[in-house]
Amino acid sequence: MSIKSAKILIVEDEPQINRLIELVLISDGFYNIKKSLDGVEALELIKSDKPDLILLDVMLPSIDGFSLCKQIKEDEYLKSIQVIMLTAKKMEEDILEGFESGAVDYISKPFSNKILLARVKAHLSNINFSTHVYQNIKIDDIKKVVTINEEELELTRFEYRILKILVANVGVVFSRSQLLSYLRGDDGFNVSERAMDVQILNLRRKLGSIGSNIETIRGVGYKLKELN
């Protein structure tokens, strides 16, 4: 599968620069692109539809880029996102702060379009975008299909997203509030805590014997059992 299908989020408060970056990516064949002009909106987008890579400006309204990057890297579900910092700052201490906040790369403005594309491709090249596997479960994130022993399961959109989160983060405990924050906002649907528990129950039932591997952590939330 081509890296051109990667989900990329551009977080840049200057509309012209934001649009320019988008056009540079589009011109090279990237098509799964979202944009944001501030940190608060960006965080909502990140939680509702986890990107593979973020091009993140440092100087943002509401939440600066360093703080936003730290929030991403402190979240078990989000920390795998590749973050490239974009900034006019060129001081050594600023570059170090970018890396310390969890960024994988740092590009100073003004930047070459060719360099930007090269960095993006380099950091996307090691990501497997298409499939997630757990025991006999296979998730095809291109076709949005889940199979067990090659037999397709009929899952709701929310069951699919919950399963993908758990399979991509085996052993990680997710609170109900965390799962809710990842599901809320999708097509305007507002998921309640009770609805979340129902989704989990239905998902367990559809997964058959593997469903018991979705463990309830009393008073906290859920996790997918690690395999020996």
mmCIF file of C-alpha atoms in Angstrom:
data_model
loop_
_atom_site.group_PDB
_atom_site.id
_atom_site.type_symbol
_atom_site.label_atom_id
_atom_site.label_comp_id
_atom_site.label_asym_id
_atom_site.label_seq_id
_atom_site.Cartn_x
_atom_site.Cartn_y
_atom_site.Cartn_z
ATOM 1 C CA MET A 1 0.000 0.000 0.000
ATOM 2 C CA SER A 2 1.274 3.471 -0.863
ATOM 3 C CA ILE A 3 2.157 5.964 1.860
ATOM 4 C CA LYS A 4 0.126 8.468 -0.174
ATOM 5 C CA SER A 5 -2.963 7.182 1.669
ATOM 6 C CA ALA A 6 -1.531 8.316 5.025
ATOM 7 C CA LYS A 7 -3.696 10.589 7.155
ATOM 8 C CA ILE A 8 -1.903 13.924 7.481
ATOM 9 C CA LEU A 9 -3.007 16.842 9.640
ATOM 10 C CA ILE A 10 -1.624 20.330 8.969
ATOM 11 C CA VAL A 11 -1.742 22.591 12.034
ATOM 12 C CA GLU A 12 -0.708 26.099 10.980
ATOM 13 C CA ASP A 13 -2.383 29.371 11.998
ATOM 14 C CA GLU A 14 -1.370 31.279 8.863
ATOM 15 C CA PRO A 15 -4.073 30.385 6.292
ATOM 16 C CA GLN A 16 -1.823 31.020 3.296
ATOM 17 C CA ILE A 17 0.979 28.801 4.621
ATOM 18 C CA ASN A 18 -1.559 26.168 5.663
ATOM 19 C CA ARG A 19 -2.999 26.102 2.157
ATOM 20 C CA LEU A 20 0.470 26.098 0.562
ATOM 21 C CA ILE A 21 1.510 23.019 2.531
ATOM 22 C CA GLU A 22 -1.720 21.294 1.522
ATOM 23 C CA LEU A 23 -1.095 22.057 -2.154
ATOM 24 C CA VAL A 24 2.502 20.779 -1.922
ATOM 25 C CA LEU A 25 1.240 17.492 -0.483
ATOM 26 C CA ILE A 26 -1.598 17.189 -2.994
ATOM 27 C CA SER A 27 0.768 17.874 -5.894
ATOM 28 C CA ASP A 28 2.835 14.854 -4.814
ATOM 29 C CA GLY A 29 -0.178 12.547 -4.604
ATOM 30 C CA PHE A 30 -1.209 12.775 -0.943
ATOM 31 C CA TYR A 31 -4.978 13.012 -0.657
ATOM 32 C CA ASN A 32 -5.994 12.182 2.922
ATOM 33 C CA ILE A 33 -5.308 15.640 4.361
ATOM 34 C CA LYS A 34 -7.011 17.683 7.072
ATOM 35 C CA LYS A 35 -6.183 21.203 8.228
ATOM 36 C CA SER A 36 -6.497 23.243 11.389
ATOM 37 C CA LEU A 37 -5.665 26.832 12.290
ATOM 38 C CA ASP A 38 -5.370 26.422 16.086
ATOM 39 C CA GLY A 39 -4.341 23.919 18.724
ATOM 40 C CA VAL A 40 -7.749 23.371 20.351
ATOM 41 C CA GLU A 41 -9.442 22.480 17.073
ATOM 42 C CA ALA A 42 -6.443 20.340 16.119
ATOM 43 C CA LEU A 43 -6.709 18.283 19.316
ATOM 44 C CA GLU A 44 -10.387 17.589 18.608
ATOM 45 C CA LEU A 45 -9.533 16.449 15.077
ATOM 46 C CA ILE A 46 -6.699 14.260 16.361
ATOM 47 C CA LYS A 47 -8.956 12.503 18.861
ATOM 48 C CA SER A 48 -11.875 12.042 16.457
ATOM 49 C CA ASP A 49 -9.778 10.726 13.545
ATOM 50 C CA LYS A 50 -6.219 9.835 14.520
ATOM 51 C CA PRO A 51 -3.744 10.995 11.854
ATOM 52 C CA ASP A 52 -0.548 9.164 10.930
ATOM 53 C CA LEU A 53 1.504 12.354 10.778
ATOM 54 C CA ILE A 54 1.075 15.950 11.934
ATOM 55 C CA LEU A 55 2.846 18.970 10.488
ATOM 56 C CA LEU A 56 2.693 21.177 13.557
ATOM 57 C CA ASP A 57 3.486 24.881 13.784
ATOM 58 C CA VAL A 58 4.999 26.045 17.079
ATOM 59 C CA MET A 59 3.334 29.458 17.348
ATOM 60 C CA LEU A 60 -0.377 28.698 17.615
ATOM 61 C CA PRO A 61 -3.312 30.414 19.339
ATOM 62 C CA SER A 62 -4.830 28.685 22.398
ATOM 63 C CA ILE A 63 -2.244 25.875 22.652
ATOM 64 C CA ASP A 64 1.322 26.263 21.388
ATOM 65 C CA GLY A 65 2.853 23.503 19.289
ATOM 66 C CA PHE A 66 5.221 22.240 21.996
ATOM 67 C CA SER A 67 2.368 21.829 24.505
ATOM 68 C CA LEU A 68 0.128 20.146 21.939
ATOM 69 C CA CYS A 69 2.894 17.732 20.987
ATOM 70 C CA LYS A 70 3.416 16.819 24.655
ATOM 71 C CA GLN A 71 -0.305 16.128 25.084
ATOM 72 C CA ILE A 72 -0.237 13.835 22.071
ATOM 73 C CA LYS A 73 2.800 11.917 23.304
ATOM 74 C CA GLU A 74 1.366 11.487 26.813
ATOM 75 C CA ASP A 75 -1.750 9.763 25.399
ATOM 76 C CA GLU A 76 -1.326 5.991 24.982
ATOM 77 C CA TYR A 77 -3.567 5.888 21.899
ATOM 78 C CA LEU A 78 -2.133 8.969 20.190
ATOM 79 C CA LYS A 79 1.576 8.720 20.998
ATOM 80 C CA SER A 80 2.415 6.703 17.859
ATOM 81 C CA ILE A 81 1.578 9.730 15.680
ATOM 82 C CA GLN A 82 4.601 11.141 13.865
ATOM 83 C CA VAL A 83 4.934 14.864 14.631
ATOM 84 C CA ILE A 84 7.082 17.204 12.535
ATOM 85 C CA MET A 85 7.441 20.701 13.988
ATOM 86 C CA LEU A 86 7.277 23.702 11.636
ATOM 87 C CA THR A 87 8.598 27.016 12.891
ATOM 88 C CA ALA A 88 10.477 30.173 12.046
ATOM 89 C CA LYS A 89 12.546 29.658 15.199
ATOM 90 C CA LYS A 90 16.067 28.457 14.514
ATOM 91 C CA MET A 91 17.670 28.720 17.951
ATOM 92 C CA GLU A 92 19.232 25.524 19.260
ATOM 93 C CA GLU A 93 17.135 25.595 22.453
ATOM 94 C CA ASP A 94 13.924 25.782 20.401
ATOM 95 C CA ILE A 95 14.970 22.823 18.286
ATOM 96 C CA LEU A 96 15.813 20.841 21.428
ATOM 97 C CA GLU A 97 12.454 21.720 22.976
ATOM 98 C CA GLY A 98 10.735 20.388 19.878
ATOM 99 C CA PHE A 99 12.479 17.038 20.175
ATOM 100 C CA GLU A 100 11.959 16.895 23.937
ATOM 101 C CA SER A 101 8.225 17.397 23.441
ATOM 102 C CA GLY A 102 8.177 14.249 21.305
ATOM 103 C CA ALA A 103 8.580 15.523 17.738
ATOM 104 C CA VAL A 104 10.420 13.250 15.296
ATOM 105 C CA ASP A 105 11.678 16.099 13.144
ATOM 106 C CA TYR A 106 11.978 19.863 12.965
ATOM 107 C CA ILE A 107 11.749 22.009 9.818
ATOM 108 C CA SER A 108 12.574 25.708 9.926
ATOM 109 C CA LYS A 109 10.654 28.236 7.836
ATOM 110 C CA PRO A 110 10.995 29.153 5.067
ATOM 111 C CA PHE A 111 11.430 25.579 3.863
ATOM 112 C CA SER A 112 11.985 23.916 0.495
ATOM 113 C CA ASN A 113 8.964 22.029 -0.823
ATOM 114 C CA LYS A 114 11.255 19.161 -1.808
ATOM 115 C CA ILE A 115 12.723 18.975 1.699
ATOM 116 C CA LEU A 116 9.254 19.030 3.260
ATOM 117 C CA LEU A 117 8.088 16.143 1.065
ATOM 118 C CA ALA A 118 11.279 14.183 1.690
ATOM 119 C CA ARG A 119 10.876 14.488 5.465
ATOM 120 C CA VAL A 120 7.185 13.542 5.326
ATOM 121 C CA LYS A 121 7.903 10.446 3.224
ATOM 122 C CA ALA A 122 10.836 9.429 5.414
ATOM 123 C CA HIS A 123 8.739 9.416 8.577
ATOM 124 C CA LEU A 124 5.779 7.671 6.950
ATOM 125 C CA SER A 125 7.873 4.927 5.351
ATOM 126 C CA ASN A 126 8.005 2.748 8.483
ATOM 127 C CA ILE A 127 4.264 2.855 9.228
ATOM 128 C CA ASN A 128 1.965 -0.030 8.324
ATOM 129 C CA PHE A 129 -1.244 1.733 7.358
ATOM 130 C CA SER A 130 -3.399 -1.019 6.039
ATOM 131 C CA THR A 131 -3.754 -3.882 8.498
ATOM 132 C CA HIS A 132 -3.942 -4.633 12.207
ATOM 133 C CA VAL A 133 -3.774 -8.233 13.432
ATOM 134 C CA TYR A 134 -4.632 -9.781 16.803
ATOM 135 C CA GLN A 135 -4.861 -13.543 17.221
ATOM 136 C CA ASN A 136 -7.246 -14.587 14.407
ATOM 137 C CA ILE A 137 -8.628 -11.063 13.946
ATOM 138 C CA LYS A 138 -7.526 -9.057 10.923
ATOM 139 C CA ILE A 139 -8.540 -5.422 10.449
ATOM 140 C CA ASP A 140 -8.251 -4.011 6.933
ATOM 141 C CA ASP A 141 -8.323 -0.260 7.486
ATOM 142 C CA ILE A 142 -8.571 0.479 3.774
ATOM 143 C CA LYS A 143 -11.716 -1.531 3.156
ATOM 144 C CA LYS A 144 -12.914 -0.985 6.753
ATOM 145 C CA VAL A 145 -13.413 -4.739 7.052
ATOM 146 C CA VAL A 146 -12.792 -7.047 10.022
ATOM 147 C CA THR A 147 -12.361 -10.784 9.551
ATOM 148 C CA ILE A 148 -11.904 -13.722 11.937
ATOM 149 C CA ASN A 149 -10.408 -16.780 10.268
ATOM 150 C CA GLU A 150 -11.121 -15.071 6.917
ATOM 151 C CA GLU A 151 -14.843 -14.724 7.718
ATOM 152 C CA GLU A 152 -16.094 -11.142 7.622
ATOM 153 C CA LEU A 153 -17.775 -9.660 10.694
ATOM 154 C CA GLU A 154 -20.624 -7.192 10.500
ATOM 155 C CA LEU A 155 -19.661 -4.378 12.855
ATOM 156 C CA THR A 156 -21.158 -0.941 13.384
ATOM 157 C CA ARG A 157 -18.946 2.057 12.736
ATOM 158 C CA PHE A 158 -18.377 2.509 16.457
ATOM 159 C CA GLU A 159 -17.692 -1.175 17.138
ATOM 160 C CA TYR A 160 -15.120 -1.064 14.337
ATOM 161 C CA ARG A 161 -13.388 2.003 15.756
ATOM 162 C CA ILE A 162 -13.334 0.617 19.307
ATOM 163 C CA LEU A 163 -11.847 -2.662 18.080
ATOM 164 C CA LYS A 164 -9.203 -0.875 16.002
ATOM 165 C CA ILE A 165 -8.161 1.250 18.985
ATOM 166 C CA LEU A 166 -7.854 -1.815 21.222
ATOM 167 C CA VAL A 167 -6.027 -3.968 18.668
ATOM 168 C CA ALA A 168 -3.577 -1.173 17.873
ATOM 169 C CA ASN A 169 -2.848 -0.771 21.604
ATOM 170 C CA VAL A 170 -2.882 -4.273 23.103
ATOM 171 C CA GLY A 171 -2.499 -4.219 26.889
ATOM 172 C CA VAL A 172 -3.234 -0.507 27.203
ATOM 173 C CA VAL A 173 -6.111 0.384 29.533
ATOM 174 C CA PHE A 174 -8.556 2.926 28.101
ATOM 175 C CA SER A 175 -10.962 4.716 30.398
ATOM 176 C CA ARG A 176 -14.538 5.147 29.246
ATOM 177 C CA SER A 177 -13.917 8.885 28.955
ATOM 178 C CA GLN A 178 -10.918 8.282 26.658
ATOM 179 C CA LEU A 179 -12.890 5.984 24.381
ATOM 180 C CA LEU A 180 -15.773 8.436 24.387
ATOM 181 C CA SER A 181 -13.480 11.290 23.368
ATOM 182 C CA TYR A 182 -12.300 9.252 20.359
ATOM 183 C CA LEU A 183 -15.851 8.425 19.266
ATOM 184 C CA ARG A 184 -17.706 11.652 19.950
ATOM 185 C CA GLY A 185 -18.083 14.054 17.091
ATOM 186 C CA ASP A 186 -18.189 11.382 14.405
ATOM 187 C CA ASP A 187 -21.076 12.510 12.183
ATOM 188 C CA GLY A 188 -22.344 14.507 15.143
ATOM 189 C CA PHE A 189 -23.218 11.361 17.114
ATOM 190 C CA ASN A 190 -22.956 11.864 20.846
ATOM 191 C CA VAL A 191 -21.997 8.608 22.560
ATOM 192 C CA SER A 192 -22.967 8.219 26.222
ATOM 193 C CA GLU A 193 -21.112 6.093 28.785
ATOM 194 C CA ARG A 194 -24.001 3.633 28.864
ATOM 195 C CA ALA A 195 -23.963 3.426 25.068
ATOM 196 C CA MET A 196 -20.217 2.744 25.259
ATOM 197 C CA ASP A 197 -20.824 -0.256 27.544
ATOM 198 C CA VAL A 198 -23.460 -1.552 25.120
ATOM 199 C CA GLN A 199 -20.999 -1.206 22.230
ATOM 200 C CA ILE A 200 -18.425 -3.243 24.161
ATOM 201 C CA LEU A 201 -20.983 -5.951 25.010
ATOM 202 C CA ASN A 202 -22.083 -6.218 21.377
ATOM 203 C CA LEU A 203 -18.468 -6.281 20.186
ATOM 204 C CA ARG A 204 -17.599 -9.098 22.590
ATOM 205 C CA ARG A 205 -20.589 -11.112 21.371
ATOM 206 C CA LYS A 206 -19.658 -10.673 17.711
ATOM 207 C CA LEU A 207 -16.037 -11.674 18.355
ATOM 208 C CA GLY A 208 -17.152 -14.996 19.852
ATOM 209 C CA SER A 209 -14.524 -16.742 21.979
ATOM 210 C CA ILE A 210 -12.026 -13.935 21.371
ATOM 211 C CA GLY A 211 -14.491 -11.435 22.838
ATOM 212 C CA SER A 212 -13.504 -12.419 26.376
ATOM 213 C CA ASN A 213 -10.072 -10.933 25.669
ATOM 214 C CA ILE A 214 -11.654 -7.477 25.940
ATOM 215 C CA GLU A 215 -11.240 -7.152 29.678
ATOM 216 C CA THR A 216 -13.150 -4.834 31.976
ATOM 217 C CA ILE A 217 -10.887 -3.006 34.415
ATOM 218 C CA ARG A 218 -13.216 -2.287 37.294
ATOM 219 C CA GLY A 219 -13.671 1.408 37.977
ATOM 220 C CA VAL A 220 -11.447 2.362 35.034
ATOM 221 C CA GLY A 221 -12.434 1.048 31.616
ATOM 222 C CA TYR A 222 -11.315 -1.598 29.141
ATOM 223 C CA LYS A 223 -8.239 -3.186 27.608
ATOM 224 C CA LEU A 224 -7.423 -5.947 25.141
ATOM 225 C CA LYS A 225 -5.591 -8.811 26.815
ATOM 226 C CA GLU A 226 -1.954 -9.287 25.855
ATOM 227 C CA LEU A 227 -1.190 -12.619 24.165
ATOM 228 C CA ASN A 228 1.473 -14.879 25.643
#
